[in-house]
Amino acid sequence: MSHTLHREGSVESLKGDYVVLCMSSQGLNKEGSGPKFQRYFELARQFHPVNIGENKNTGSLAAFDYDTIIEKTNDGCVCLAVFDDPKNLIGFLGALKKEDLGLSVVVSGLMDQVKECCDQVGLKVHTVNLSLGTFGKTEKMAGEKEREITTMCGHGMITGDLVLYHVERIHKGLETAEHASQEICKLCICGAFNPVRGAKLFQAMADNA
Amino acid sequence: MKINQELCVGCGMCVPYCPVGAIHLEDRKAHIDADACVECSCCRRSGVCRKNAIVQDELSWPRGVRSVMSDVFTVYEGTGVSGRGTEEMKTNDVTGRFRPGWVGVAVEMGRPIAACTFRQVQEVSVALAASGIVEFEPCNPITALMKDNKTGYFQDDILDERVYSAILEFPVKLEDLPRVLELCKQAAEKTDTLFSLDVCSVTQDGQNQKVLEILDKAGMSARPNGKVNLGLGKPAYQF
């Protein structure tokens, strides 16, 4: 599924949200891909990802430490690294180009900025995937502000009600926005959630509560 | 999924963890509405219940299809991909699944967090299939659950099974994209649930720009954020 495609939010907020996914293809380059995925995560580490993860053997940084995720990564994993700074994204993309792992790499983020980052390291976009939004009984969705947080888990494991529960706790001084974001992050198993952006969104919601 | 009533202390902490609102408190105990539950395991996996009262009961067919389509950790044998997903454009650089002249379309029924039954998915799949220009992606669990992927009808026994979401994926010729977008608009007016819509295209020969022009003519627009495949996979598919 296009699980990092439909992230919602303002352009300003999305400027700090980039997901880099790496995967192999069944029957083409899956066999022997494990060590390449491990190298992928090692390279990512040099550029300070705010989250990493895979949903086959471990999970995200909210539940496992970096070394454990690397150690358990093997053939056929789908590996994600999340960045909040385009400079780090550029660095990582440059490193991936140089390393030439031979695995598919997909970047989710603001299209203009991602294109600019690719240009800077001499990478060309092969295929684009565009979100056209949501159709039908859209009144069934969580509120717009909640969705900025919930849609960072593409598998939809974070509910709007849970976001509101934490917003209230932050507003009452019972927890920090950072803590709330980390708690929510644990539910997003593959590591697509951006806890830094999440904390900012939580704080803004609590300030306006 | 069910709640062990003897262990449950009725704290209610699990209630907001359910993506589809299937948990409620009654007589100071938590209960899971079996019809509403999509078997995503989110409640149990969250670890929110300190009494370990959330337990997975045995899932026989056809209920088991809920887990395949809703639980991130359930791997569908046909795709080797966990959850309801496929490789789609993520490996297009090596598979060539979406070639020049073709556009990939994904209609994700029930997303975000509204859920859907196969009956609701079928309403859309049948309408798309009837156009004669849509052929559903074979490497997708949804397609495997169809009685006939040329008509879009699903197996009768799963029609009322509720799942977190279900993705109708298919390639269409570039010139057929306007017709598909129109069908999606019509489906949006009729459906009792909702769906997220996306399209993918290679950039070769400026095809992605042509897609944007088609979207514009159809009165649709793409969000500013999207996904790009960088073409780093090997062996590279030769178009």
CSV table of C-alpha atoms in Angstrom, one decimal:
chain,number,residue,atom,x,y,z
A,1,MET,CA,0.0,0.0,0.0
A,2,SER,CA,1.0,3.6,-0.5
A,3,HIS,CA,1.5,3.9,3.2
A,4,THR,CA,3.7,7.0,3.2
A,5,LEU,CA,1.9,8.7,0.4
A,6,HIS,CA,-1.2,10.2,2.0
A,7,ARG,CA,0.4,12.2,4.8
A,8,GLU,CA,-1.5,15.3,5.5
A,9,GLY,CA,-0.5,18.7,6.7
A,10,SER,CA,0.5,22.2,5.7
A,11,VAL,CA,3.5,22.7,3.4
A,12,GLU,CA,5.3,24.4,6.2
A,13,SER,CA,4.9,21.3,8.4
A,14,LEU,CA,5.7,18.9,5.7
A,15,LYS,CA,9.0,20.6,5.1
A,16,GLY,CA,10.3,18.6,8.0
A,17,ASP,CA,9.0,15.2,7.0
A,18,TYR,CA,10.8,12.9,4.6
A,19,VAL,CA,10.6,9.1,4.5
A,20,VAL,CA,13.1,7.1,2.6
A,21,LEU,CA,12.1,3.5,1.9
A,22,CYS,CA,14.3,0.7,0.6
A,23,MET,CA,12.9,-2.6,-0.6
A,24,SER,CA,13.8,-5.6,-2.8
A,25,SER,CA,11.5,-7.2,-5.4
A,26,GLN,CA,10.2,-10.7,-5.0
A,27,GLY,CA,11.9,-13.0,-7.6
A,28,LEU,CA,14.2,-10.3,-8.9
A,29,ASN,CA,16.6,-9.1,-6.2
A,30,LYS,CA,15.2,-10.3,-2.9
A,31,GLU,CA,17.7,-13.1,-2.4
A,32,GLY,CA,20.8,-11.9,-0.6
A,33,SER,CA,19.3,-8.5,0.1
A,34,GLY,CA,19.6,-8.8,3.9
A,35,PRO,CA,23.2,-7.5,4.2
A,36,LYS,CA,22.3,-4.6,1.8
A,37,PHE,CA,19.5,-3.6,4.0
A,38,GLN,CA,21.8,-3.6,7.0
A,39,ARG,CA,24.2,-1.4,5.0
A,40,TYR,CA,21.2,0.9,4.2
A,41,PHE,CA,20.5,1.4,7.9
A,42,GLU,CA,24.2,1.9,8.6
A,43,LEU,CA,24.4,4.6,6.0
A,44,ALA,CA,21.2,6.3,7.2
A,45,ARG,CA,22.7,6.4,10.7
A,46,GLN,CA,25.3,8.9,9.6
A,47,PHE,CA,22.6,11.4,8.7
A,48,HIS,CA,20.6,11.4,11.9
A,49,PRO,CA,17.2,9.9,11.0
A,50,VAL,CA,14.5,10.7,13.5
A,51,ASN,CA,13.1,7.2,13.1
A,52,ILE,CA,13.9,4.0,11.3
A,53,GLY,CA,12.1,0.7,11.2
A,54,GLU,CA,11.0,-2.4,9.4
A,55,ASN,CA,7.9,-4.5,10.0
A,56,LYS,CA,9.1,-8.0,9.5
A,57,ASN,CA,11.4,-8.9,12.4
A,58,THR,CA,11.6,-5.9,14.7
A,59,GLY,CA,9.8,-2.5,14.4
A,60,SER,CA,10.7,1.1,14.9
A,61,LEU,CA,13.2,3.0,17.0
A,62,ALA,CA,10.4,3.7,19.5
A,63,ALA,CA,10.5,0.0,20.4
A,64,PHE,CA,14.0,-1.3,19.5
A,65,ASP,CA,17.4,0.2,19.5
A,66,TYR,CA,19.2,0.9,16.3
A,67,ASP,CA,21.7,-1.9,16.5
A,68,THR,CA,19.0,-4.5,17.2
A,69,ILE,CA,17.0,-3.4,14.1
A,70,ILE,CA,20.1,-3.7,12.0
A,71,GLU,CA,21.0,-7.1,13.4
A,72,LYS,CA,17.6,-8.5,12.8
A,73,THR,CA,17.2,-7.1,9.3
A,74,ASN,CA,17.3,-9.8,6.6
A,75,ASP,CA,16.3,-10.7,3.1
A,76,GLY,CA,13.0,-9.2,1.9
A,77,CYS,CA,12.6,-6.6,4.6
A,78,VAL,CA,11.0,-3.2,3.8
A,79,CYS,CA,13.3,-0.7,5.5
A,80,LEU,CA,12.3,2.9,6.3
A,81,ALA,CA,14.3,5.9,7.5
A,82,VAL,CA,12.7,9.2,8.4
A,83,PHE,CA,14.4,12.6,8.3
A,84,ASP,CA,13.3,16.0,9.5
A,85,ASP,CA,16.0,18.0,7.7
A,86,PRO,CA,16.5,18.2,3.9
A,87,LYS,CA,20.2,18.6,4.4
A,88,ASN,CA,20.3,15.2,6.0
A,89,LEU,CA,18.1,13.8,3.3
A,90,ILE,CA,20.5,15.1,0.6
A,91,GLY,CA,23.5,13.6,2.5
A,92,PHE,CA,21.7,10.2,2.7
A,93,LEU,CA,20.7,10.2,-0.9
A,94,GLY,CA,24.2,11.0,-2.0
A,95,ALA,CA,25.5,8.1,0.2
A,96,LEU,CA,23.0,5.7,-1.3
A,97,LYS,CA,24.0,6.7,-4.9
A,98,LYS,CA,27.6,6.2,-4.1
A,99,GLU,CA,27.0,2.9,-2.3
A,100,ASP,CA,25.0,1.5,-5.2
A,101,LEU,CA,23.1,-1.1,-3.2
A,102,GLY,CA,21.0,-2.2,-6.2
A,103,LEU,CA,17.8,-2.1,-4.2
A,104,SER,CA,14.8,0.2,-5.0
A,105,VAL,CA,14.7,3.4,-3.1
A,106,VAL,CA,11.6,5.6,-2.7
A,107,VAL,CA,11.4,9.0,-1.1
A,108,SER,CA,8.2,10.5,0.2
A,109,GLY,CA,7.9,14.2,0.9
A,110,LEU,CA,7.1,17.5,-0.7
A,111,MET,CA,7.6,16.8,-4.4
A,112,ASP,CA,9.4,20.1,-5.2
A,113,GLN,CA,11.8,19.7,-2.3
A,114,VAL,CA,12.5,16.0,-3.0
A,115,LYS,CA,13.2,16.8,-6.6
A,116,GLU,CA,15.6,19.5,-5.5
A,117,CYS,CA,17.4,17.2,-3.2
A,118,CYS,CA,17.7,14.6,-5.9
A,119,ASP,CA,19.1,17.2,-8.3
A,120,GLN,CA,21.7,18.1,-5.8
A,121,VAL,CA,23.2,14.6,-5.8
A,122,GLY,CA,22.6,13.9,-9.4
A,123,LEU,CA,19.7,11.4,-9.0
A,124,LYS,CA,16.9,11.3,-11.5
A,125,VAL,CA,13.3,10.5,-10.6
A,126,HIS,CA,12.2,7.3,-12.3
A,127,THR,CA,8.5,7.0,-11.2
A,128,VAL,CA,6.2,9.4,-9.4
A,129,ASN,CA,3.3,8.6,-7.2
A,130,LEU,CA,0.7,11.3,-6.5
A,131,SER,CA,-2.0,11.4,-3.9
A,132,LEU,CA,-5.3,12.8,-5.1
A,133,GLY,CA,-6.8,12.9,-1.7
A,134,THR,CA,-9.9,11.3,-0.1
A,135,PHE,CA,-13.3,10.8,-1.7
A,136,GLY,CA,-16.7,9.6,-0.6
A,137,LYS,CA,-18.0,9.9,3.0
A,138,THR,CA,-15.1,12.0,4.2
A,139,GLU,CA,-17.1,13.0,7.2
A,140,LYS,CA,-16.1,9.6,8.6
A,141,MET,CA,-12.5,10.8,8.9
A,142,ALA,CA,-10.9,12.1,12.1
A,143,GLY,CA,-10.6,15.9,12.3
A,144,GLU,CA,-8.1,17.7,10.0
A,145,LYS,CA,-5.6,18.5,12.8
A,146,GLU,CA,-5.7,14.9,14.2
A,147,ARG,CA,-5.1,13.6,10.7
A,148,GLU,CA,-1.8,15.5,10.4
A,149,ILE,CA,-0.6,13.1,13.1
A,150,THR,CA,-2.6,9.9,12.3
A,151,THR,CA,-1.6,9.9,8.6
A,152,MET,CA,2.0,9.6,9.6
A,153,CYS,CA,1.3,6.0,10.3
A,154,GLY,CA,0.3,4.7,6.9
A,155,HIS,CA,-1.1,1.5,8.2
A,156,GLY,CA,-3.6,3.6,10.2
A,157,MET,CA,-2.7,2.3,13.6
A,158,ILE,CA,-3.0,5.7,15.3
A,159,THR,CA,-6.6,6.9,16.0
A,160,GLY,CA,-7.9,10.5,16.1
A,161,ASP,CA,-9.3,9.8,19.6
A,162,LEU,CA,-5.9,8.8,20.9
A,163,VAL,CA,-4.4,12.0,19.5
A,164,LEU,CA,-7.1,14.0,21.3
A,165,TYR,CA,-6.5,12.0,24.5
A,166,HIS,CA,-2.8,13.0,24.4
A,167,VAL,CA,-3.6,16.6,23.5
A,168,GLU,CA,-5.7,17.0,26.6
A,169,ARG,CA,-3.0,15.5,28.7
A,170,ILE,CA,-0.4,17.9,27.3
A,171,HIS,CA,-2.8,20.8,27.8
A,172,LYS,CA,-3.2,19.9,31.4
A,173,GLY,CA,0.5,19.5,31.9
A,174,LEU,CA,0.4,15.8,32.5
A,175,GLU,CA,2.9,15.0,29.8
A,176,THR,CA,5.1,16.7,27.3
A,177,ALA,CA,4.4,16.9,23.6
A,178,GLU,CA,7.6,14.9,23.0
A,179,HIS,CA,6.4,12.1,25.3
A,180,ALA,CA,3.1,12.0,23.7
A,181,SER,CA,4.7,11.8,20.2
A,182,GLN,CA,7.0,8.9,21.4
A,183,GLU,CA,4.0,7.0,22.8
A,184,ILE,CA,2.1,7.4,19.6
A,185,CYS,CA,5.2,6.5,17.6
A,186,LYS,CA,5.2,3.0,19.3
A,187,LEU,CA,2.0,2.1,17.5
A,188,CYS,CA,3.5,2.8,14.0
A,189,ILE,CA,5.4,-0.5,13.7
A,190,CYS,CA,7.3,0.1,10.5
A,191,GLY,CA,8.9,3.3,11.6
A,192,ALA,CA,7.2,5.7,9.2
A,193,PHE,CA,6.1,8.0,12.0
A,194,ASN,CA,8.1,11.2,12.4
A,195,PRO,CA,8.3,11.8,16.2
A,196,VAL,CA,9.9,15.2,15.8
A,197,ARG,CA,7.1,16.5,13.6
A,198,GLY,CA,4.6,14.7,15.8
A,199,ALA,CA,5.8,16.6,18.9
A,200,LYS,CA,5.5,19.9,17.1
A,201,LEU,CA,2.0,19.1,15.9
A,202,PHE,CA,1.0,17.9,19.4
A,203,GLN,CA,2.3,21.1,21.0
A,204,ALA,CA,0.5,23.3,18.5
A,205,MET,CA,-2.8,21.4,19.2
A,206,ALA,CA,-2.4,21.6,22.9
A,207,ASP,CA,-1.6,25.3,22.8
A,208,ASN,CA,-4.8,25.9,20.9
A,209,ALA,CA,-6.9,23.5,23.0
B,1,MET,CA,-10.1,-10.2,19.0
B,2,LYS,CA,-11.9,-10.4,22.3
B,3,ILE,CA,-11.7,-9.2,25.9
B,4,ASN,CA,-11.2,-11.7,28.7
B,5,GLN,CA,-14.0,-10.5,30.9
B,6,GLU,CA,-12.5,-12.0,34.0
B,7,LEU,CA,-9.2,-10.2,33.6
B,8,CYS,CA,-10.7,-6.9,32.4
B,9,VAL,CA,-10.8,-4.2,35.2
B,10,GLY,CA,-12.8,-1.8,33.1
B,11,CYS,CA,-10.2,1.0,33.1
B,12,GLY,CA,-11.2,1.9,29.5
B,13,MET,CA,-7.6,2.7,28.5
B,14,CYS,CA,-8.0,0.4,25.4
B,15,VAL,CA,-11.0,2.3,24.0
B,16,PRO,CA,-9.1,5.0,22.1
B,17,TYR,CA,-6.6,2.6,20.7
B,18,CYS,CA,-9.1,0.9,18.4
B,19,PRO,CA,-8.8,2.4,14.9
B,20,VAL,CA,-12.4,1.5,14.0
B,21,GLY,CA,-14.1,2.2,17.3
B,22,ALA,CA,-15.0,-1.4,18.0
B,23,ILE,CA,-14.2,-1.3,21.8
B,24,HIS,CA,-16.8,0.1,24.2
B,25,LEU,CA,-17.3,0.0,28.0
B,26,GLU,CA,-20.4,-1.7,29.4
B,27,ASP,CA,-21.1,-2.7,33.0
B,28,ARG,CA,-17.6,-1.6,33.8
B,29,LYS,CA,-16.0,-4.0,31.4
B,30,ALA,CA,-14.5,-3.5,27.9
B,31,HIS,CA,-16.2,-5.3,25.1
B,32,ILE,CA,-15.2,-5.7,21.4
B,33,ASP,CA,-18.0,-5.5,18.8
B,34,ALA,CA,-17.1,-8.6,16.7
B,35,ASP,CA,-18.9,-7.1,13.6
B,36,ALA,CA,-17.0,-3.9,13.8
B,37,CYS,CA,-13.6,-5.3,14.7
B,38,VAL,CA,-11.3,-5.7,11.7
B,39,GLU,CA,-8.7,-7.9,13.5
B,40,CYS,CA,-5.9,-5.4,13.1
B,41,SER,CA,-4.4,-6.4,16.5
B,42,CYS,CA,-3.7,-2.7,17.2
B,43,CYS,CA,-5.3,-2.9,20.7
B,44,ARG,CA,-3.4,-6.0,21.8
B,45,ARG,CA,-0.1,-5.1,20.3
B,46,SER,CA,-0.2,-1.6,21.8
B,47,GLY,CA,0.4,-3.2,25.2
B,48,VAL,CA,-2.1,-0.7,26.7
B,49,CYS,CA,-3.9,-3.4,28.7
B,50,ARG,CA,-1.9,-4.1,31.9
B,51,LYS,CA,-4.0,-7.1,32.7
B,52,ASN,CA,-3.4,-8.7,29.3
B,53,ALA,CA,-7.2,-9.0,28.9
B,54,ILE,CA,-7.1,-8.4,25.2
B,55,VAL,CA,-6.7,-11.8,23.5
B,56,GLN,CA,-6.7,-13.1,20.0
B,57,ASP,CA,-9.3,-15.8,19.4
B,58,GLU,CA,-9.0,-18.3,16.6
B,59,LEU,CA,-9.7,-16.8,13.2
B,60,SER,CA,-11.3,-19.3,10.8
B,61,TRP,CA,-12.4,-18.5,7.3
B,62,PRO,CA,-14.0,-16.2,6.3
B,63,ARG,CA,-13.2,-14.1,9.3
B,64,GLY,CA,-9.5,-14.7,8.8
B,65,VAL,CA,-9.6,-12.4,5.8
B,66,ARG,CA,-10.0,-9.5,8.2
B,67,SER,CA,-6.5,-10.1,9.6
B,68,VAL,CA,-4.9,-10.5,6.1
B,69,MET,CA,-6.3,-7.1,5.1
B,70,SER,CA,-5.9,-5.3,8.4
B,71,ASP,CA,-3.0,-6.6,10.4
B,72,VAL,CA,0.4,-5.2,9.5
B,73,PHE,CA,2.2,-8.4,10.5
B,74,THR,CA,0.0,-10.8,8.5
B,75,VAL,CA,1.9,-11.7,5.4
B,76,TYR,CA,-0.2,-12.6,2.3
B,77,GLU,CA,1.4,-15.6,0.7
B,78,GLY,CA,0.7,-14.5,-2.8
B,79,THR,CA,2.7,-11.2,-2.5
B,80,GLY,CA,5.1,-12.0,0.3
B,81,VAL,CA,4.3,-8.5,1.5
B,82,SER,CA,2.9,-8.0,5.0
B,83,GLY,CA,-0.5,-6.3,5.3
B,84,ARG,CA,-2.7,-5.3,2.4
B,85,GLY,CA,0.1,-3.9,0.3
B,86,THR,CA,2.0,-4.8,-2.8
B,87,GLU,CA,5.3,-3.6,-4.3
B,88,GLU,CA,3.3,-1.2,-6.6
B,89,MET,CA,5.5,1.6,-7.8
B,90,LYS,CA,8.1,1.1,-5.1
B,91,THR,CA,10.0,-1.4,-7.2
B,92,ASN,CA,8.9,-0.1,-10.6
B,93,ASP,CA,12.5,0.4,-11.5
B,94,VAL,CA,13.1,-3.3,-11.6
B,95,THR,CA,9.7,-4.8,-12.3
B,96,GLY,CA,8.6,-2.4,-15.0
B,97,ARG,CA,5.0,-2.8,-13.7
B,98,PHE,CA,4.0,0.6,-14.8
B,99,ARG,CA,5.5,1.3,-18.2
B,100,PRO,CA,5.5,4.3,-20.5
B,101,GLY,CA,2.0,4.9,-21.9
B,102,TRP,CA,0.5,3.4,-18.8
B,103,VAL,CA,-0.6,4.8,-15.4
B,104,GLY,CA,-1.0,3.0,-12.2
B,105,VAL,CA,-4.1,3.7,-10.2
B,106,ALA,CA,-4.9,2.7,-6.6
B,107,VAL,CA,-8.3,3.1,-5.0
B,108,GLU,CA,-7.8,2.4,-1.3
B,109,MET,CA,-11.3,1.7,0.1
B,110,GLY,CA,-11.8,2.5,3.7
B,111,ARG,CA,-8.7,4.6,4.1
B,112,PRO,CA,-8.1,6.6,6.3
B,113,ILE,CA,-9.6,4.8,9.3
B,114,ALA,CA,-13.1,4.4,8.1
B,115,ALA,CA,-12.9,0.6,7.2
B,116,CYS,CA,-15.1,-1.1,4.6
B,117,THR,CA,-16.8,-4.4,3.8
B,118,PHE,CA,-16.0,-6.3,0.7
B,119,ARG,CA,-19.6,-5.5,-0.4
B,120,GLN,CA,-18.6,-1.9,-0.4
B,121,VAL,CA,-15.4,-2.6,-2.3
B,122,GLN,CA,-17.3,-4.7,-4.8
B,123,GLU,CA,-19.6,-1.7,-5.6
B,124,VAL,CA,-16.5,0.1,-6.9
B,125,SER,CA,-14.6,-2.8,-8.4
B,126,VAL,CA,-17.7,-3.9,-10.5
B,127,ALA,CA,-18.2,-0.4,-11.8
B,128,LEU,CA,-14.5,-0.1,-12.7
B,129,ALA,CA,-14.4,-3.6,-14.3
B,130,ALA,CA,-17.6,-2.9,-16.4
B,131,SER,CA,-15.7,-0.1,-18.2
B,132,GLY,CA,-13.6,-2.8,-19.9
B,133,ILE,CA,-10.4,-0.7,-19.5
B,134,VAL,CA,-9.4,-2.0,-16.0
B,135,GLU,CA,-7.6,-5.2,-15.2
B,136,PHE,CA,-6.9,-5.6,-11.5
B,137,GLU,CA,-3.3,-6.2,-10.3
B,138,PRO,CA,-2.8,-10.0,-9.9
B,139,CYS,CA,-0.2,-9.6,-7.2
B,140,ASN,CA,-2.7,-8.1,-4.8
B,141,PRO,CA,-4.7,-10.0,-2.1
B,142,ILE,CA,-7.8,-8.2,-3.2
B,143,THR,CA,-7.6,-9.6,-6.7
B,144,ALA,CA,-7.1,-13.1,-5.4
B,145,LEU,CA,-10.3,-12.8,-3.4
B,146,MET,CA,-12.4,-12.0,-6.5
B,147,LYS,CA,-14.5,-14.7,-8.1
B,148,ASP,CA,-13.7,-13.2,-11.4
B,149,ASN,CA,-11.2,-10.4,-11.8
B,150,LYS,CA,-12.8,-9.4,-15.1
B,151,THR,CA,-16.1,-8.6,-13.5
B,152,GLY,CA,-14.8,-7.4,-10.1
B,153,TYR,CA,-17.2,-9.7,-8.1
B,154,PHE,CA,-15.8,-11.1,-4.8
B,155,GLN,CA,-16.3,-14.5,-3.3
B,156,ASP,CA,-19.8,-14.5,-1.7
B,157,ASP,CA,-18.6,-15.7,1.7
B,158,ILE,CA,-16.4,-12.7,2.4
B,159,LEU,CA,-18.8,-9.9,1.2
B,160,ASP,CA,-19.8,-8.9,4.7
B,161,GLU,CA,-16.4,-9.2,6.2
B,162,ARG,CA,-15.1,-5.8,7.4
B,163,VAL,CA,-11.5,-4.9,6.8
B,164,TYR,CA,-9.3,-1.9,7.7
B,165,SER,CA,-8.9,-1.1,4.0
B,166,ALA,CA,-8.7,-2.8,0.6
B,167,ILE,CA,-6.7,-1.5,-2.3
B,168,LEU,CA,-8.0,-1.9,-5.8
B,169,GLU,CA,-4.9,-1.6,-8.0
B,170,PHE,CA,-4.7,-1.6,-11.7
B,171,PRO,CA,-2.8,-0.1,-14.6
B,172,VAL,CA,-4.6,1.8,-17.3
B,173,LYS,CA,-3.5,3.3,-20.6
B,174,LEU,CA,-2.7,7.0,-20.3
B,175,GLU,CA,-5.6,7.8,-22.7
B,176,ASP,CA,-8.0,5.9,-20.5
B,177,LEU,CA,-7.1,7.8,-17.3
B,178,PRO,CA,-9.8,10.5,-17.7
B,179,ARG,CA,-12.5,7.7,-17.9
B,180,VAL,CA,-11.2,6.0,-14.8
B,181,LEU,CA,-11.1,9.3,-12.9
B,182,GLU,CA,-14.7,9.9,-13.9
B,183,LEU,CA,-15.7,6.5,-12.6
B,184,CYS,CA,-13.9,7.2,-9.3
B,185,LYS,CA,-15.9,10.4,-9.0
B,186,GLN,CA,-19.1,8.5,-9.6
B,187,ALA,CA,-18.1,5.9,-7.0
B,188,ALA,CA,-17.4,8.6,-4.5
B,189,GLU,CA,-21.0,9.8,-4.8
B,190,LYS,CA,-22.4,6.3,-4.2
B,191,THR,CA,-20.2,4.7,-1.6
B,192,ASP,CA,-21.1,4.5,2.1
B,193,THR,CA,-17.5,4.5,3.0
B,194,LEU,CA,-14.6,6.6,1.7
B,195,PHE,CA,-11.4,5.9,-0.3
B,196,SER,CA,-8.0,7.4,-0.9
B,197,LEU,CA,-7.0,7.7,-4.5
B,198,ASP,CA,-3.6,7.8,-6.1
B,199,VAL,CA,-1.9,7.5,-9.5
B,200,CYS,CA,1.7,6.7,-10.5
B,201,SER,CA,3.6,7.1,-13.7
B,202,VAL,CA,7.1,7.0,-15.0
B,203,THR,CA,8.8,10.3,-15.8
B,204,GLN,CA,10.2,9.1,-19.1
B,205,ASP,CA,9.2,11.4,-22.0
B,206,GLY,CA,7.6,13.8,-19.6
B,207,GLN,CA,4.7,11.4,-19.0
B,208,ASN,CA,4.2,12.6,-15.4
B,209,GLN,CA,3.5,16.1,-16.8
B,210,LYS,CA,0.8,14.6,-19.1
B,211,VAL,CA,-0.7,12.9,-16.0
B,212,LEU,CA,-0.9,16.3,-14.2
B,213,GLU,CA,-2.6,17.8,-17.2
B,214,ILE,CA,-5.2,15.0,-17.3
B,215,LEU,CA,-5.8,15.5,-13.6
B,216,ASP,CA,-6.3,19.2,-14.1
B,217,LYS,CA,-8.8,18.7,-16.9
B,218,ALA,CA,-10.7,16.3,-14.6
B,219,GLY,CA,-10.9,18.9,-11.9
B,220,MET,CA,-8.6,16.9,-9.6
B,221,SER,CA,-5.3,18.0,-8.1
B,222,ALA,CA,-2.4,16.2,-6.5
B,223,ARG,CA,-1.3,16.9,-3.0
B,224,PRO,CA,2.1,18.8,-2.8
B,225,ASN,CA,3.7,15.8,-1.2
B,226,GLY,CA,4.1,12.5,-2.9
B,227,LYS,CA,6.5,9.6,-3.6
B,228,VAL,CA,9.3,9.2,-6.0
B,229,ASN,CA,11.2,6.0,-7.0
B,230,LEU,CA,14.8,6.9,-7.6
B,231,GLY,CA,15.6,4.2,-10.1
B,232,LEU,CA,18.4,2.7,-8.0
B,233,GLY,CA,17.2,-0.9,-8.2
B,234,LYS,CA,19.0,-3.5,-10.2
B,235,PRO,CA,18.7,-5.2,-12.6
B,236,ALA,CA,17.1,-2.1,-14.0
B,237,TYR,CA,14.0,-2.9,-16.1
B,238,GLN,CA,14.6,-1.9,-19.7
B,239,PHE,CA,11.5,-0.2,-21.1
